[in-house]
């Protein structure tokens, strides 16, 4: 059956393939303030999102949009500098289009990063959390609508979205590099308003350790199409009501900037080890 969402995806893939035949193994999504990680990649080619016909273009400061194709050490990667969020007003199918596109270009692994609010009271700004699972049920599911059978099944299993073997690799890298790494459950809410203190108490009682406005839609889409997924969250602030301070996007970016050197090391070494495992 014809599917408009799949047809658009195929047109975007074709548009990228007219510009490069690069085959990435690992797709990396850079979160708020973490965009300068791209400087560590041996760049082969860059494609601004606006050069891909029909591709959604991000509107958030700190999310300048382009795909960077290149190598982290020997590992061929595609890196998304700037992601698309549901709160920007795009249809949910557009929010996951870039993930699907990177999968269709050949990426076997999706490495997600983000900035999030720490719900777990042991977490401090600029700490990292390995994402072990998520809570997605407060936002629309990105797979709603006719299933795209070419990509995956109607009712995908979600019992190991964040690959245990990739988690082990990241844990080992963090230990070897002496980088403190918490672990926990990431709760996804659409935003763009931050949460209220009552919502944070609710999320904590449901088992969430951090909260943010991205990542989970991409993880659901990548899981649907059979990619292996891992994610690291940079805790940019304590969530609403914990520190008593109001929250701001500037604070999020500042904490991410402060954490950037450690983040880069953790991501780079993990990507190298993941590359060896593929
Ligand atoms: N809440 C939601 N998203 C976020 C936060 C937060 O406190 N910090 C960074 N992204």
GROMACS .gro file of C-alpha atoms and ligand atoms in nm:
model
  288
    1UNK     CA    1   0.000   0.000   0.000
    2UNK     CA    2   0.125   0.352  -0.078
    3UNK     CA    3   0.237   0.535   0.233
    4UNK     CA    4   0.301   0.912   0.210
    5UNK     CA    5   0.540   0.910   0.508
    6UNK     CA    6   0.750   0.629   0.359
    7UNK     CA    7   0.749   0.794   0.014
    8UNK     CA    8   0.878   1.119   0.166
    9UNK     CA    9   1.150   0.924   0.352
   10UNK     CA   10   1.256   0.759   0.025
   11UNK     CA   11   1.275   1.101  -0.145
   12UNK     CA   12   1.497   1.231   0.139
   13UNK     CA   13   1.723   0.923   0.114
   14UNK     CA   14   1.750   0.980  -0.262
   15UNK     CA   15   1.834   1.348  -0.206
   16UNK     CA   16   2.117   1.253   0.035
   17UNK     CA   17   2.241   0.979  -0.199
   18UNK     CA   18   2.271   1.236  -0.478
   19UNK     CA   19   2.521   1.420  -0.253
   20UNK     CA   20   2.719   1.135  -0.095
   21UNK     CA   21   2.761   0.758  -0.112
   22UNK     CA   22   2.913   0.748   0.239
   23UNK     CA   23   2.795   0.446   0.441
   24UNK     CA   24   2.782   0.515   0.816
   25UNK     CA   25   2.787   0.232   1.070
   26UNK     CA   26   2.698   0.444   1.372
   27UNK     CA   27   2.452   0.734   1.380
   28UNK     CA   28   2.512   0.989   1.654
   29UNK     CA   29   2.257   1.250   1.764
   30UNK     CA   30   2.400   1.548   1.951
   31UNK     CA   31   2.183   1.709   2.217
   32UNK     CA   32   2.152   2.066   2.347
   33UNK     CA   33   2.485   2.244   2.377
   34UNK     CA   34   2.677   1.930   2.275
   35UNK     CA   35   2.699   2.029   1.910
   36UNK     CA   36   3.070   2.110   1.913
   37UNK     CA   37   3.144   1.739   1.942
   38UNK     CA   38   3.132   1.755   1.565
   39UNK     CA   39   3.478   1.919   1.574
   40UNK     CA   40   3.623   1.582   1.679
   41UNK     CA   41   3.508   1.403   1.365
   42UNK     CA   42   3.731   1.355   1.060
   43UNK     CA   43   3.478   1.506   0.827
   44UNK     CA   44   3.421   1.357   0.482
   45UNK     CA   45   3.120   1.565   0.390
   46UNK     CA   46   2.851   1.779   0.550
   47UNK     CA   47   2.492   1.821   0.436
   48UNK     CA   48   2.287   2.109   0.583
   49UNK     CA   49   1.932   1.994   0.650
   50UNK     CA   50   1.796   2.271   0.430
   51UNK     CA   51   1.974   2.114   0.130
   52UNK     CA   52   1.761   1.801   0.167
   53UNK     CA   53   1.429   1.860   0.002
   54UNK     CA   54   1.130   1.832   0.241
   55UNK     CA   55   1.360   1.769   0.541
   56UNK     CA   56   1.240   1.928   0.870
   57UNK     CA   57   1.470   2.213   0.978
   58UNK     CA   58   1.520   2.272   1.353
   59UNK     CA   59   1.435   2.613   1.499
   60UNK     CA   60   1.595   2.588   1.847
   61UNK     CA   61   1.903   2.797   1.936
   62UNK     CA   62   2.198   2.557   1.987
   63UNK     CA   63   2.056   2.311   1.733
   64UNK     CA   64   2.208   2.437   1.403
   65UNK     CA   65   2.108   2.171   1.158
   66UNK     CA   66   2.331   1.951   0.945
   67UNK     CA   67   2.442   1.592   0.891
   68UNK     CA   68   2.814   1.537   0.929
   69UNK     CA   69   2.955   1.228   0.761
   70UNK     CA   70   3.302   1.117   0.863
   71UNK     CA   71   3.512   0.902   1.091
   72UNK     CA   72   3.549   0.877   1.466
   73UNK     CA   73   3.887   0.708   1.467
   74UNK     CA   74   3.821   0.432   1.207
   75UNK     CA   75   3.445   0.411   1.256
   76UNK     CA   76   3.227   0.558   0.978
   77UNK     CA   77   2.961   0.774   1.141
   78UNK     CA   78   2.684   1.010   1.053
   79UNK     CA   79   2.633   1.276   1.313
   80UNK     CA   80   2.321   1.489   1.349
   81UNK     CA   81   2.421   1.833   1.463
   82UNK     CA   82   2.084   1.963   1.568
   83UNK     CA   83   1.774   1.749   1.606
   84UNK     CA   84   1.405   1.808   1.545
   85UNK     CA   85   1.172   1.821   1.846
   86UNK     CA   86   0.801   1.754   1.854
   87UNK     CA   87   0.741   2.077   2.048
   88UNK     CA   88   0.859   2.276   1.746
   89UNK     CA   89   0.530   2.188   1.583
   90UNK     CA   90   0.633   1.927   1.328
   91UNK     CA   91   0.419   1.623   1.264
   92UNK     CA   92   0.558   1.335   1.472
   93UNK     CA   93   0.652   1.151   1.149
   94UNK     CA   94   0.890   1.439   1.067
   95UNK     CA   95   1.051   1.419   1.411
   96UNK     CA   96   1.160   1.060   1.341
   97UNK     CA   97   1.236   1.107   0.971
   98UNK     CA   98   1.607   1.184   1.033
   99UNK     CA   99   1.647   0.869   1.245
  100UNK     CA  100   1.488   0.653   0.980
  101UNK     CA  101   1.697   0.820   0.714
  102UNK     CA  102   2.023   0.745   0.898
  103UNK     CA  103   1.911   0.383   0.937
  104UNK     CA  104   1.838   0.363   0.566
  105UNK     CA  105   2.182   0.506   0.487
  106UNK     CA  106   2.328   0.199   0.661
  107UNK     CA  107   2.370   0.290   1.029
  108UNK     CA  108   2.331  -0.018   1.249
  109UNK     CA  109   2.364   0.167   1.578
  110UNK     CA  110   2.191   0.482   1.700
  111UNK     CA  111   2.388   0.667   1.970
  112UNK     CA  112   2.156   0.921   2.131
  113UNK     CA  113   2.264   1.210   2.352
  114UNK     CA  114   2.064   1.479   2.521
  115UNK     CA  115   2.049   1.728   2.802
  116UNK     CA  116   1.797   1.648   3.073
  117UNK     CA  117   1.671   1.752   3.411
  118UNK     CA  118   1.785   1.533   3.700
  119UNK     CA  119   1.497   1.386   3.899
  120UNK     CA  120   1.711   1.147   4.102
  121UNK     CA  121   1.835   1.357   4.394
  122UNK     CA  122   2.185   1.207   4.367
  123UNK     CA  123   2.230   1.377   4.028
  124UNK     CA  124   2.404   1.714   3.990
  125UNK     CA  125   2.440   1.950   3.693
  126UNK     CA  126   2.701   1.830   3.439
  127UNK     CA  127   2.675   1.464   3.558
  128UNK     CA  128   2.607   1.192   3.299
  129UNK     CA  129   2.341   0.922   3.301
  130UNK     CA  130   2.347   0.607   3.091
  131UNK     CA  131   1.990   0.557   2.969
  132UNK     CA  132   1.878   0.206   3.063
  133UNK     CA  133   1.509   0.249   2.981
  134UNK     CA  134   1.248   0.515   2.918
  135UNK     CA  135   0.896   0.631   2.997
  136UNK     CA  136   0.722   0.736   2.676
  137UNK     CA  137   0.354   0.723   2.758
  138UNK     CA  138   0.295   1.094   2.822
  139UNK     CA  139   0.346   1.182   2.455
  140UNK     CA  140   0.208   1.055   2.123
  141UNK     CA  141   0.370   0.738   1.991
  142UNK     CA  142   0.570   0.819   1.674
  143UNK     CA  143   0.463   0.492   1.509
  144UNK     CA  144   0.093   0.585   1.507
  145UNK     CA  145  -0.070   0.567   1.166
  146UNK     CA  146  -0.047   0.297   0.903
  147UNK     CA  147   0.253   0.074   0.975
  148UNK     CA  148   0.546   0.101   0.734
  149UNK     CA  149   0.599  -0.271   0.683
  150UNK     CA  150   0.918  -0.209   0.486
  151UNK     CA  151   1.074  -0.075   0.809
  152UNK     CA  152   0.934  -0.298   1.080
  153UNK     CA  153   0.647  -0.474   1.244
  154UNK     CA  154   0.315  -0.319   1.360
  155UNK     CA  155   0.367  -0.401   1.729
  156UNK     CA  156   0.739  -0.378   1.805
  157UNK     CA  157   0.877  -0.537   2.122
  158UNK     CA  158   1.015  -0.275   2.363
  159UNK     CA  159   1.176  -0.495   2.627
  160UNK     CA  160   1.535  -0.398   2.540
  161UNK     CA  161   1.529  -0.067   2.353
  162UNK     CA  162   1.867   0.039   2.494
  163UNK     CA  163   2.096  -0.249   2.401
  164UNK     CA  164   2.246  -0.425   2.704
  165UNK     CA  165   2.567  -0.502   2.514
  166UNK     CA  166   2.609  -0.135   2.415
  167UNK     CA  167   2.537  -0.032   2.775
  168UNK     CA  168   2.818  -0.264   2.887
  169UNK     CA  169   3.058  -0.103   2.640
  170UNK     CA  170   2.976   0.248   2.763
  171UNK     CA  171   3.002   0.144   3.131
  172UNK     CA  172   3.346  -0.005   3.069
  173UNK     CA  173   3.466   0.306   2.884
  174UNK     CA  174   3.340   0.535   3.163
  175UNK     CA  175   3.517   0.321   3.424
  176UNK     CA  176   3.845   0.312   3.227
  177UNK     CA  177   3.832   0.689   3.170
  178UNK     CA  178   3.728   0.758   3.531
  179UNK     CA  179   3.416   0.943   3.419
  180UNK     CA  180   3.132   0.928   3.670
  181UNK     CA  181   2.832   0.767   3.501
  182UNK     CA  182   2.493   0.732   3.668
  183UNK     CA  183   2.232   0.501   3.520
  184UNK     CA  184   1.860   0.535   3.499
  185UNK     CA  185   1.526   0.580   3.334
  186UNK     CA  186   1.464   0.880   3.108
  187UNK     CA  187   1.109   1.016   3.106
  188UNK     CA  188   1.000   1.191   2.789
  189UNK     CA  189   0.751   1.477   2.793
  190UNK     CA  190   0.686   1.689   2.487
  191UNK     CA  191   0.776   2.029   2.639
  192UNK     CA  192   0.843   2.304   2.550
  193UNK     CA  193   0.751   2.422   2.899
  194UNK     CA  194   0.964   2.266   3.169
  195UNK     CA  195   0.780   2.048   3.419
  196UNK     CA  196   0.608   2.169   3.732
  197UNK     CA  197   0.742   2.048   4.071
  198UNK     CA  198   0.428   1.832   4.107
  199UNK     CA  199   0.499   1.667   3.770
  200UNK     CA  200   0.856   1.597   3.882
  201UNK     CA  201   0.727   1.433   4.203
  202UNK     CA  202   0.490   1.224   3.991
  203UNK     CA  203   0.769   1.118   3.753
  204UNK     CA  204   0.995   1.026   4.045
  205UNK     CA  205   0.721   0.810   4.195
  206UNK     CA  206   0.691   0.634   3.856
  207UNK     CA  207   1.059   0.544   3.858
  208UNK     CA  208   1.209   0.817   3.638
  209UNK     CA  209   1.562   0.942   3.708
  210UNK     CA  210   1.580   1.218   3.446
  211UNK     CA  211   1.337   1.408   3.225
  212UNK     CA  212   1.369   1.562   2.882
  213UNK     CA  213   1.200   1.660   2.558
  214UNK     CA  214   1.375   1.439   2.301
  215UNK     CA  215   1.544   1.104   2.240
  216UNK     CA  216   1.254   0.867   2.308
  217UNK     CA  217   1.074   0.925   1.979
  218UNK     CA  218   1.400   0.857   1.795
  219UNK     CA  219   1.463   0.545   2.006
  220UNK     CA  220   1.115   0.408   1.931
  221UNK     CA  221   1.161   0.464   1.557
  222UNK     CA  222   1.509   0.310   1.551
  223UNK     CA  223   1.391   0.012   1.756
  224UNK     CA  224   1.105  -0.037   1.509
  225UNK     CA  225   1.351  -0.068   1.222
  226UNK     CA  226   1.587  -0.301   1.410
  227UNK     CA  227   1.873  -0.065   1.493
  228UNK     CA  228   2.074  -0.114   1.814
  229UNK     CA  229   2.037   0.185   2.043
  230UNK     CA  230   2.228   0.347   2.327
  231UNK     CA  231   2.190   0.681   2.498
  232UNK     CA  232   2.371   0.911   2.737
  233UNK     CA  233   2.207   1.205   2.904
  234UNK     CA  234   2.394   1.507   3.033
  235UNK     CA  235   2.214   1.625   3.347
  236UNK     CA  236   2.204   1.997   3.280
  237UNK     CA  237   2.001   2.096   3.585
  238UNK     CA  238   1.818   1.953   3.879
  239UNK     CA  239   1.455   1.916   3.774
  240UNK     CA  240   1.190   2.168   3.878
  241UNK     CA  241   1.133   2.211   4.249
  242UNK     CA  242   1.453   2.033   4.362
  243UNK     CA  243   1.695   2.324   4.387
  244UNK     CA  244   1.430   2.594   4.427
  245UNK     CA  245   1.579   2.785   4.128
  246UNK     CA  246   1.381   2.866   3.811
  247UNK     CA  247   1.497   2.672   3.500
  248UNK     CA  248   1.622   2.825   3.175
  249UNK     CA  249   1.749   2.703   2.838
  250UNK     CA  250   2.068   2.909   2.895
  251UNK     CA  251   2.140   2.710   3.212
  252UNK     CA  252   2.092   2.389   3.014
  253UNK     CA  253   2.344   2.502   2.752
  254UNK     CA  254   2.596   2.625   3.010
  255UNK     CA  255   2.597   2.293   3.198
  256UNK     CA  256   2.630   2.102   2.872
  257UNK     CA  257   2.924   2.323   2.774
  258UNK     CA  258   3.093   2.259   3.110
  259UNK     CA  259   3.050   1.884   3.062
  260UNK     CA  260   3.156   1.886   2.696
  261UNK     CA  261   3.521   1.769   2.733
  262UNK     CA  262   3.419   1.461   2.936
  263UNK     CA  263   3.121   1.399   2.713
  264UNK     CA  264   3.341   1.402   2.403
  265UNK     CA  265   3.582   1.154   2.555
  266UNK     CA  266   3.299   0.924   2.665
  267UNK     CA  267   3.125   0.935   2.326
  268UNK     CA  268   3.442   0.901   2.117
  269UNK     CA  269   3.585   0.605   2.310
  270UNK     CA  270   3.243   0.437   2.324
  271UNK     CA  271   3.192   0.480   1.947
  272UNK     CA  272   3.535   0.328   1.882
  273UNK     CA  273   3.455   0.026   2.099
  274UNK     CA  274   3.107  -0.006   1.949
  275UNK     CA  275   3.264   0.010   1.600
  276UNK     CA  276   3.488  -0.286   1.692
  277UNK     CA  277   3.184  -0.484   1.809
  278UNK     CA  278   2.995  -0.450   1.478
  279LIG     N1  279   1.314   1.922   3.187
  279LIG     C1  280   1.291   1.884   3.060
  279LIG     N2  281   1.382   1.888   2.966
  279LIG     C2  282   1.505   1.930   3.001
  279LIG     C3  283   1.535   1.972   3.130
  279LIG     C4  284   1.434   1.967   3.229
  279LIG     O1  285   1.454   2.003   3.348
  279LIG     N3  286   1.667   2.010   3.130
  279LIG     C5  287   1.713   1.989   3.004
  279LIG     N4  288   1.615   1.942   2.924
   0.00000   0.00000   0.00000
